[in-house]
XYZ file of C-alpha atoms in Angstrom:
586
model
C -91.943 16.605 55.037
C -90.690 15.097 51.698
C -93.725 16.660 49.949
C -93.117 19.930 51.373
C -89.663 19.698 50.069
C -90.684 18.467 46.781
C -92.900 21.112 46.007
C -90.292 23.798 47.201
C -88.198 22.332 44.450
C -90.738 22.703 42.065
C -91.283 26.317 43.128
C -87.475 27.006 42.544
C -88.022 25.179 39.013
C -90.910 27.285 38.283
C -88.485 30.373 38.863
C -85.808 29.186 36.962
C -88.359 28.774 33.884
C -89.655 32.573 34.661
C -85.993 33.550 34.565
C -84.993 31.727 31.556
C -88.098 32.004 29.419
C -87.974 35.823 29.194
C -85.636 36.117 26.416
C -86.181 37.964 23.044
C -85.096 41.384 23.755
C -84.800 44.372 21.165
C -82.093 44.726 18.910
C -79.993 47.326 20.938
C -80.057 44.843 23.907
C -77.111 42.393 25.059
C -78.163 39.178 26.400
C -78.023 39.103 30.272
C -75.654 36.322 31.153
C -76.286 34.054 34.271
C -74.903 34.678 37.624
C -73.691 30.911 37.153
C -71.959 31.432 34.121
C -70.031 34.894 35.130
C -71.170 38.188 35.865
C -74.003 39.770 33.550
C -72.766 42.519 31.284
C -74.741 45.679 31.881
C -76.453 47.253 28.723
C -78.969 49.888 28.140
C -82.502 48.331 28.531
C -81.353 44.963 29.600
C -83.987 44.846 31.952
C -87.026 45.668 30.146
C -87.911 42.439 28.090
C -85.780 39.832 29.710
C -84.338 39.296 33.211
C -81.043 40.776 33.898
C -78.575 38.775 35.908
C -80.850 35.759 36.662
C -79.870 33.766 39.790
C -81.564 31.293 42.226
C -79.048 32.187 44.715
C -80.374 32.676 48.359
C -78.839 34.725 51.231
C -77.226 38.406 51.507
C -78.757 41.843 52.454
C -80.845 43.772 50.004
C -80.384 47.557 50.915
C -83.193 50.038 49.794
C -84.134 53.828 50.314
C -87.177 55.629 49.795
C -87.058 59.662 49.372
C -90.033 60.069 51.587
C -92.039 58.414 54.155
C -94.507 55.618 53.564
C -98.189 56.552 53.271
C -98.373 53.519 55.377
C -97.284 50.169 55.657
C -100.787 48.794 56.509
C -101.961 46.809 53.287
C -105.486 48.782 53.962
C -104.082 52.022 53.958
C -101.453 52.298 50.999
C -102.079 53.505 47.611
C -98.573 54.248 46.275
C -97.527 52.025 43.252
C -93.912 51.403 45.052
C -95.843 50.234 48.206
C -98.005 47.962 46.203
C -95.059 46.369 44.634
C -92.591 46.397 47.475
C -95.602 45.283 50.072
C -95.802 41.814 48.253
C -92.788 40.838 50.252
C -94.775 40.690 53.350
C -98.348 40.364 52.298
C -100.135 38.195 49.559
C -103.529 38.653 48.102
C -106.377 36.795 46.289
C -104.530 37.330 42.858
C -101.336 39.177 42.078
C -99.509 40.078 38.629
C -97.585 37.727 36.935
C -93.709 38.073 37.896
C -91.164 39.065 35.253
C -90.690 41.089 32.348
C -92.946 41.513 29.183
C -96.574 41.891 28.307
C -97.537 38.728 30.377
C -96.533 40.889 33.611
C -99.696 42.776 32.815
C -101.877 39.553 33.614
C -103.261 38.291 36.788
C -102.753 35.077 38.275
C -103.806 33.505 41.590
C -101.809 34.168 44.802
C -103.600 33.065 48.016
C -106.536 31.683 45.691
C -106.307 28.425 44.158
C -107.387 30.026 40.826
C -109.217 33.099 39.295
C -112.365 34.165 40.413
C -115.631 32.575 39.506
C -118.465 34.904 38.377
C -122.189 34.314 38.954
C -125.370 35.946 38.928
C -124.210 38.057 35.813
C -120.816 38.931 37.071
C -122.510 40.621 40.280
C -121.105 37.733 42.406
C -117.333 36.569 42.355
C -116.174 33.506 44.632
C -112.536 32.809 45.352
C -111.216 29.401 46.973
C -107.979 29.699 49.316
C -105.022 27.227 48.785
C -104.288 24.914 51.829
C -101.757 25.487 53.974
C -101.723 29.376 54.346
C -100.010 30.948 57.573
C -99.195 33.866 59.176
C -95.780 34.639 60.754
C -97.107 33.382 64.327
C -97.876 30.007 62.851
C -101.707 30.328 62.928
C -103.697 29.491 59.720
C -104.891 32.120 57.089
C -108.561 31.627 56.604
C -111.351 33.171 54.220
C -112.733 35.068 57.290
C -109.074 37.215 57.422
C -109.728 38.175 54.027
C -113.133 39.168 54.478
C -112.318 41.037 57.647
C -109.730 42.872 55.947
C -111.747 44.055 53.054
C -114.096 45.136 55.633
C -111.917 46.965 57.852
C -110.517 48.742 54.634
C -113.931 50.271 54.228
C -113.096 53.021 56.868
C -111.637 55.739 55.303
C -111.528 57.777 58.577
C -109.106 55.487 59.943
C -107.565 54.413 56.357
C -107.461 57.686 54.071
C -104.986 56.514 51.814
C -106.109 53.109 50.545
C -108.167 52.573 47.201
C -111.736 52.775 47.317
C -112.975 50.414 44.402
C -114.383 47.783 46.747
C -116.032 50.463 48.855
C -117.687 51.547 45.517
C -118.345 48.058 43.745
C -119.437 45.964 46.918
C -123.212 46.110 48.374
C -122.510 46.918 51.950
C -125.331 47.032 54.411
C -127.125 50.801 54.617
C -126.564 50.679 58.323
C -122.941 49.643 58.024
C -120.471 51.716 59.988
C -117.434 50.146 59.976
C -115.364 47.498 61.863
C -114.389 49.901 64.503
C -117.630 51.515 65.525
C -119.083 47.954 65.470
C -117.116 44.998 66.477
C -120.148 42.982 65.319
C -121.085 44.400 62.206
C -122.741 41.958 59.681
C -121.135 42.914 56.444
C -121.837 39.766 54.711
C -124.102 41.398 52.164
C -120.691 42.878 50.602
C -118.393 40.151 51.533
C -118.100 36.964 53.397
C -116.334 33.655 54.185
C -118.577 30.995 53.512
C -116.564 28.620 55.051
C -112.596 28.537 55.939
C -111.647 28.715 52.371
C -114.118 30.473 50.319
C -114.582 33.811 50.038
C -117.516 35.547 48.057
C -117.612 39.027 47.129
C -121.385 40.595 46.438
C -121.361 43.395 44.008
C -124.182 46.138 43.323
C -124.007 45.886 39.808
C -122.181 43.432 37.289
C -118.356 43.945 37.023
C -115.793 42.419 34.592
C -112.471 43.211 36.167
C -112.746 41.735 39.687
C -109.517 39.698 39.283
C -107.611 42.891 39.086
C -109.235 44.807 41.622
C -108.534 41.737 44.236
C -104.628 41.825 43.373
C -104.724 45.226 45.422
C -103.630 45.042 49.073
C -107.222 45.545 50.165
C -107.540 41.692 50.270
C -104.386 40.867 52.162
C -105.406 38.853 55.177
C -105.576 40.447 58.624
C -106.220 38.627 61.821
C -108.899 40.544 63.683
C -107.564 39.677 67.059
C -104.356 41.525 66.116
C -105.734 44.388 64.412
C -104.909 47.642 65.944
C -106.782 49.785 63.607
C -104.422 52.804 62.753
C -101.632 51.467 64.754
C -101.620 48.377 62.721
C -98.984 50.044 60.304
C -96.551 49.608 63.363
C -96.856 46.189 63.487
C -98.492 44.421 60.312
C -98.634 40.470 60.672
C -96.982 39.143 57.849
C -98.608 36.666 55.207
C -95.610 36.653 52.838
C -92.124 35.364 52.939
C -90.567 38.132 54.989
C -91.879 39.769 58.381
C -90.818 42.746 60.011
C -87.740 42.718 62.345
C -87.720 46.347 63.014
C -90.085 49.125 62.192
C -89.254 52.767 63.185
C -91.875 54.951 61.728
C -90.212 57.847 59.769
C -86.925 56.306 60.036
C -87.098 53.002 58.371
C -87.628 49.104 58.749
C -86.166 45.716 58.424
C -87.595 42.618 56.964
C -86.479 39.191 57.804
C -87.505 35.650 56.620
C -91.013 34.457 57.912
C -90.166 30.911 58.680
C -93.913 30.215 58.632
C -94.143 31.096 54.926
C -94.385 27.814 52.961
C -92.929 27.951 49.347
C -95.332 25.032 48.518
C -98.131 27.421 48.416
C -96.281 30.502 46.743
C -94.073 29.485 43.458
C -93.829 33.068 42.552
C -92.075 34.648 45.030
C -88.356 33.351 45.244
C -87.639 35.209 48.199
C -83.696 35.536 47.842
C -82.381 37.742 50.360
C -81.971 37.008 53.790
C -82.489 40.618 54.900
C -84.044 43.625 53.533
C -83.153 46.947 55.018
C -85.110 50.044 54.152
C -83.887 53.547 54.732
C -87.025 56.356 54.349
C -86.999 59.942 54.154
C -83.775 60.041 52.188
C -82.954 63.138 49.993
C -83.968 62.004 46.479
C -80.426 63.454 44.915
C -78.380 61.657 47.918
C -80.252 58.398 47.177
C -79.366 58.819 43.624
C -75.807 59.367 44.635
C -75.811 56.159 46.838
C -77.606 54.320 44.022
C -74.894 55.151 41.560
C -72.234 54.390 44.059
C -73.389 51.032 45.217
C -74.335 52.137 48.882
C -77.900 51.415 47.891
C -79.285 49.104 45.484
C -82.833 50.054 45.307
C -84.603 53.443 44.922
C -87.970 52.137 46.385
C -90.264 54.727 44.720
C -89.492 53.405 41.075
C -89.934 56.638 39.371
C -86.663 56.993 38.038
C -83.469 59.237 38.525
C -83.591 62.811 39.498
C -82.367 65.708 37.091
C -79.098 66.082 38.821
C -78.142 62.361 38.391
C -79.316 62.524 34.755
C -76.542 64.893 34.165
C -73.762 62.325 35.481
C -75.540 59.152 33.986
C -76.655 59.763 30.379
C -73.150 61.053 28.990
C -71.389 58.128 31.006
C -71.582 54.793 28.855
C -70.821 52.819 31.952
C -73.551 54.258 34.020
C -76.131 54.661 31.278
C -75.693 50.827 30.751
C -77.039 50.258 34.181
C -80.342 51.884 33.216
C -83.474 51.038 31.732
C -85.890 53.417 30.063
C -89.634 51.987 30.013
C -92.648 53.784 28.899
C -95.114 53.426 31.870
C -98.811 53.724 32.146
C -98.738 56.979 34.071
C -99.588 60.450 33.684
C -98.043 63.253 35.350
C -100.339 66.339 35.570
C -101.763 69.363 37.416
C -105.240 69.061 38.879
C -107.086 72.630 38.219
C -109.541 72.722 41.093
C -113.033 74.136 39.929
C -114.143 74.564 43.684
C -111.552 77.492 43.974
C -112.519 80.758 42.517
C -112.156 81.951 39.942
C -111.120 78.553 38.557
C -115.135 77.714 39.230
C -115.424 79.287 35.824
C -114.227 77.174 33.106
C -112.917 79.972 30.999
C -110.295 80.824 33.924
C -109.469 76.985 33.832
C -109.019 76.975 30.382
C -106.735 80.228 30.514
C -104.416 77.857 32.632
C -104.545 75.324 29.872
C -103.331 77.756 27.258
C -100.820 79.471 29.213
C -98.993 76.643 30.432
C -95.577 75.953 28.626
C -95.850 72.036 27.826
C -91.850 71.957 27.008
C -90.872 73.809 30.325
C -93.210 71.122 32.326
C -91.347 68.207 30.370
C -88.036 69.908 31.134
C -88.962 70.011 34.914
C -89.514 66.223 34.728
C -86.135 65.337 33.142
C -86.907 65.841 29.353
C -88.548 63.186 27.135
C -85.998 60.497 27.898
C -86.290 60.426 31.803
C -89.476 62.502 32.073
C -91.636 61.345 29.248
C -93.538 62.555 26.108
C -95.656 65.450 26.107
C -99.236 64.621 26.996
C -102.235 66.451 25.604
C -104.881 64.196 26.989
C -105.497 62.021 29.964
C -105.036 58.357 29.003
C -101.476 57.362 28.484
C -100.352 55.029 25.245
C -99.929 51.811 27.186
C -103.611 51.701 28.199
C -105.454 49.647 26.030
C -107.365 51.652 23.565
C -105.762 55.015 24.078
C -106.360 57.628 21.468
C -104.118 60.628 21.298
C -105.956 64.377 20.857
C -105.104 67.815 21.691
C -107.742 70.594 22.338
C -105.149 73.072 23.563
C -102.702 73.053 20.839
C -100.252 75.756 21.092
C -97.195 76.881 19.038
C -94.177 74.709 19.653
C -96.094 73.388 22.865
C -94.852 76.560 24.785
C -98.284 78.333 25.722
C -100.480 80.658 23.591
C -100.554 84.129 25.608
C -103.055 85.390 23.284
C -105.683 82.628 23.972
C -104.889 82.678 27.494
C -105.639 86.282 27.793
C -108.776 85.858 25.541
C -110.084 83.009 28.320
C -109.270 85.462 31.231
C -111.340 88.102 29.601
C -114.237 85.814 28.901
C -113.894 84.556 32.750
C -114.207 88.232 34.033
C -110.651 88.192 35.171
C -108.707 90.296 32.353
C -105.725 91.096 34.302
C -105.209 87.836 35.756
C -105.916 86.288 39.270
C -103.993 84.880 42.439
C -104.126 81.268 43.607
C -102.059 78.695 45.360
C -100.334 75.798 43.604
C -99.260 72.563 45.755
C -96.964 70.065 45.093
C -94.898 67.126 46.986
C -91.863 68.681 48.663
C -90.001 65.446 48.631
C -90.466 65.295 44.925
C -87.588 67.497 43.305
C -89.537 67.235 39.880
C -92.830 68.359 41.229
C -91.180 71.298 42.742
C -89.368 72.057 39.367
C -92.954 71.829 37.773
C -94.607 74.052 40.146
C -91.595 76.504 39.286
C -92.083 76.136 35.527
C -96.017 76.759 35.824
C -95.172 79.855 37.954
C -93.098 81.490 35.341
C -95.518 80.692 32.642
C -98.639 81.602 34.036
C -97.332 84.901 35.323
C -96.765 86.119 31.498
C -100.517 86.100 31.526
C -101.406 87.750 35.034
C -102.098 84.691 36.914
C -99.946 84.778 40.109
C -99.210 81.311 41.722
C -98.049 81.071 45.354
C -96.284 77.724 45.679
C -96.481 75.326 48.703
C -95.042 72.047 49.455
C -96.038 69.199 51.585
C -95.015 65.954 52.391
C -95.774 62.988 49.986
C -96.684 60.834 52.797
C -99.907 63.146 54.099
C -100.001 64.886 50.684
C -103.218 63.295 49.940
C -104.629 62.468 53.245
C -103.809 66.274 54.879
C -103.501 68.860 52.045
C -104.216 68.331 48.384
C -106.516 65.386 48.560
C -108.101 66.994 51.706
C -111.600 68.971 50.832
C -111.540 71.021 53.708
C -108.005 72.015 53.493
C -108.252 72.958 50.064
C -111.189 75.259 50.566
C -109.756 76.788 53.462
C -106.528 77.502 51.799
C -107.471 78.294 48.307
C -105.794 75.627 46.577
C -106.209 76.265 42.760
C -103.707 73.970 41.328
C -102.161 70.730 42.529
C -99.110 68.668 41.067
C -99.361 64.996 41.323
C -99.381 61.784 39.250
C -101.305 58.536 38.635
C -100.635 55.111 37.140
C -102.927 52.372 36.306
C -104.314 50.171 38.692
C -104.821 47.880 35.825
C -104.402 48.516 31.973
C -107.787 49.398 30.960
C -109.691 52.509 30.880
C -111.479 51.829 34.123
C -108.150 50.612 35.799
C -106.589 54.072 34.856
C -109.536 56.720 34.866
C -111.976 56.027 37.313
C -110.425 56.506 40.671
C -109.037 60.158 39.275
C -112.180 61.249 37.088
C -115.048 59.903 38.889
C -116.612 62.320 41.038
C -118.360 59.677 43.254
C -114.879 59.027 44.684
C -114.569 62.215 46.280
C -114.791 62.056 50.152
C -113.889 64.158 52.953
C -109.822 63.447 52.595
C -107.391 60.910 50.917
C -108.802 62.112 47.284
C -106.956 61.337 44.247
C -109.666 62.642 42.149
C -109.034 66.405 43.112
C -110.738 68.216 40.557
C -113.139 66.348 38.215
C -116.461 67.002 39.209
C -119.056 66.462 36.160
C -122.137 64.496 35.898
C -121.772 63.871 32.237
C -118.287 62.408 32.804
C -119.928 59.972 35.794
C -122.486 58.796 33.184
C -120.006 57.763 30.887
C -117.945 55.832 33.310
C -121.300 53.628 34.061
C -121.600 53.267 30.367
C -118.159 52.083 29.817
C -118.096 50.206 33.032
C -121.427 47.920 31.609
C -120.213 47.435 27.993
C -119.054 43.941 27.521
C -117.699 44.490 23.970
C -113.869 45.366 24.429
C -113.723 47.684 21.599
C -116.796 49.716 22.268
C -115.760 49.963 25.784
C -112.260 51.583 24.802
C -114.181 53.781 22.650
C -116.190 54.920 25.653
C -113.135 55.696 27.830
C -111.905 58.108 24.914
C -115.152 59.727 25.266
C -114.300 59.972 29.169
C -111.046 61.647 28.389
C -112.442 64.151 25.646
C -115.104 65.171 28.505
C -112.307 65.669 31.076
C -110.428 67.509 28.767
C -113.206 69.685 27.538
C -114.091 70.471 31.205
C -110.362 71.868 31.669
C -110.059 70.292 35.179
C -106.796 68.485 34.420
C -103.635 69.782 32.757
C -101.616 66.833 31.593
C -97.908 67.156 31.901
C -96.114 64.011 30.623
C -97.086 60.403 29.567
C -94.308 58.928 32.031
C -90.814 57.431 31.169
C -88.605 56.876 33.483
C -84.903 56.027 33.663
C -84.497 53.511 36.072
C -81.107 52.123 37.513
C -80.005 48.837 38.506
C -78.387 48.693 41.614
C -74.997 47.158 42.118
C -74.810 43.614 42.937
C -78.798 42.898 42.124
C -79.674 39.864 40.449
C -83.267 39.048 39.043
C -83.625 42.499 37.643
C -86.628 42.906 35.249
C -89.411 45.650 34.520
C -92.745 44.263 35.341
C -95.572 46.080 33.417
C -98.150 45.361 35.734
C -96.090 46.982 38.723
C -94.798 49.702 36.236
C -91.295 49.295 37.882
C -88.801 46.760 38.643
C -90.408 43.364 39.914
C -89.326 43.716 43.677
C -90.460 40.113 44.779
C -87.768 38.700 42.119
C -84.870 40.768 43.359
C -81.713 38.985 44.845
C -78.297 40.057 45.674
C -74.903 38.465 44.612
């Protein structure tokens, strides 16, 4: 017991070091005072390069809200950035992003594992050793077998359509593997195995250098086989983190409370400050902003920034603006131009969309340069290592070129234009505004859009990311966005431009289906030289833009608001939003 207490004290000391060692903000920033020396003074961008209002105080209730429903609370079936960030309160993975602000937030450190992965066989085999003393909320031991099982269950994209497919594509699965639900005794050891209670071994088809980044994703959060209920597991997830579910009403919200079986001696990275975390879902986005401004809610979970209506209140008000941070994030908001839907199966018709789009109006739909982002001319955003800017569809003042659009329409046999459907997420006001801006701009050249909004929680599984739905309903354009899963070309591009990731449902690549792109991806993935690899990802970017299958909108910036009474507020580059595991309340 003394050893456990001493290690817990060491964990708290580690937190204090994280909180105190993150100074060095920009010249416009004011230092955030420690809560022990008085309340922090609000200042614009005070949470970007240091921890704002640092504290080690435990207790209280953190009130959070989400403008839509969760795609899934199941770690094997979720793929929104906010879910990866927030989920770390109730799950743990083999590795994790380093907590706190600054460039180090993009690096991975051990979480469940004792250290980072040990590669062998030229990078085709990766081995991770688990820490001792790891337990679930019911007190049972977390073992390597649970991690291997969690990875194997996530293979089943019929049961879990939302989750990432990186491990599905990288691992050397048995040819006859049908998933753990069709065959409860399936042997998947050729892909992932537990060689003993503490050792997880991954077997890859080809060498891959970024495995430590992949295993920070929630597919490696352990799942006890005897508690797994398949598609219903999202209703009762068994916690491996510092919090567990007290209540969970799907579609309404949930409450997290302390997990008394979590041992801080095994986890120096999560301070676990609040006693309770109360979450509302399906809150109107504008209402959520108003509650955040007023202090009724302390955290907007989605983490993509204030909506347009709130910007009009916050930016002119010095006191409110002082509660905000304005990071540039590795995210692209864009429109997929779907080549399966005639007449967009003709590249010249896709180019007509590129030429006709009013980039300024699209940027305005996202809140302008400060809150929306920089007008994007290609796919890779500036924070990604090796990014280069280029523009194959430059227009005067970025407002579109009617003449070039009409020339492209004539070239594709549609001189009078054509009709198609554009989808967007109905619970995302900015996407609705984008769709309306596209409708107006494309109408100038005779392209008529029918706009259809769908819930964000099922947008990729049932609508825009569902191949049959897209074909049956003639979807030609789809608004959405993408943030890097880790900060290099593969971590940003592969999931949205590799045609081999496309499945029946749950797709995030909605429009890029090019053998040339796929070949370049393989070259880049195998290239060991960092500079050469970065250049190859720029070539991938150029091929995608030549194909006119992605219309970039903005390289994202967001205007994040620090909730009233929050402590330990820091923008984390790995999460591309505030670091949710650090947060406390006064």
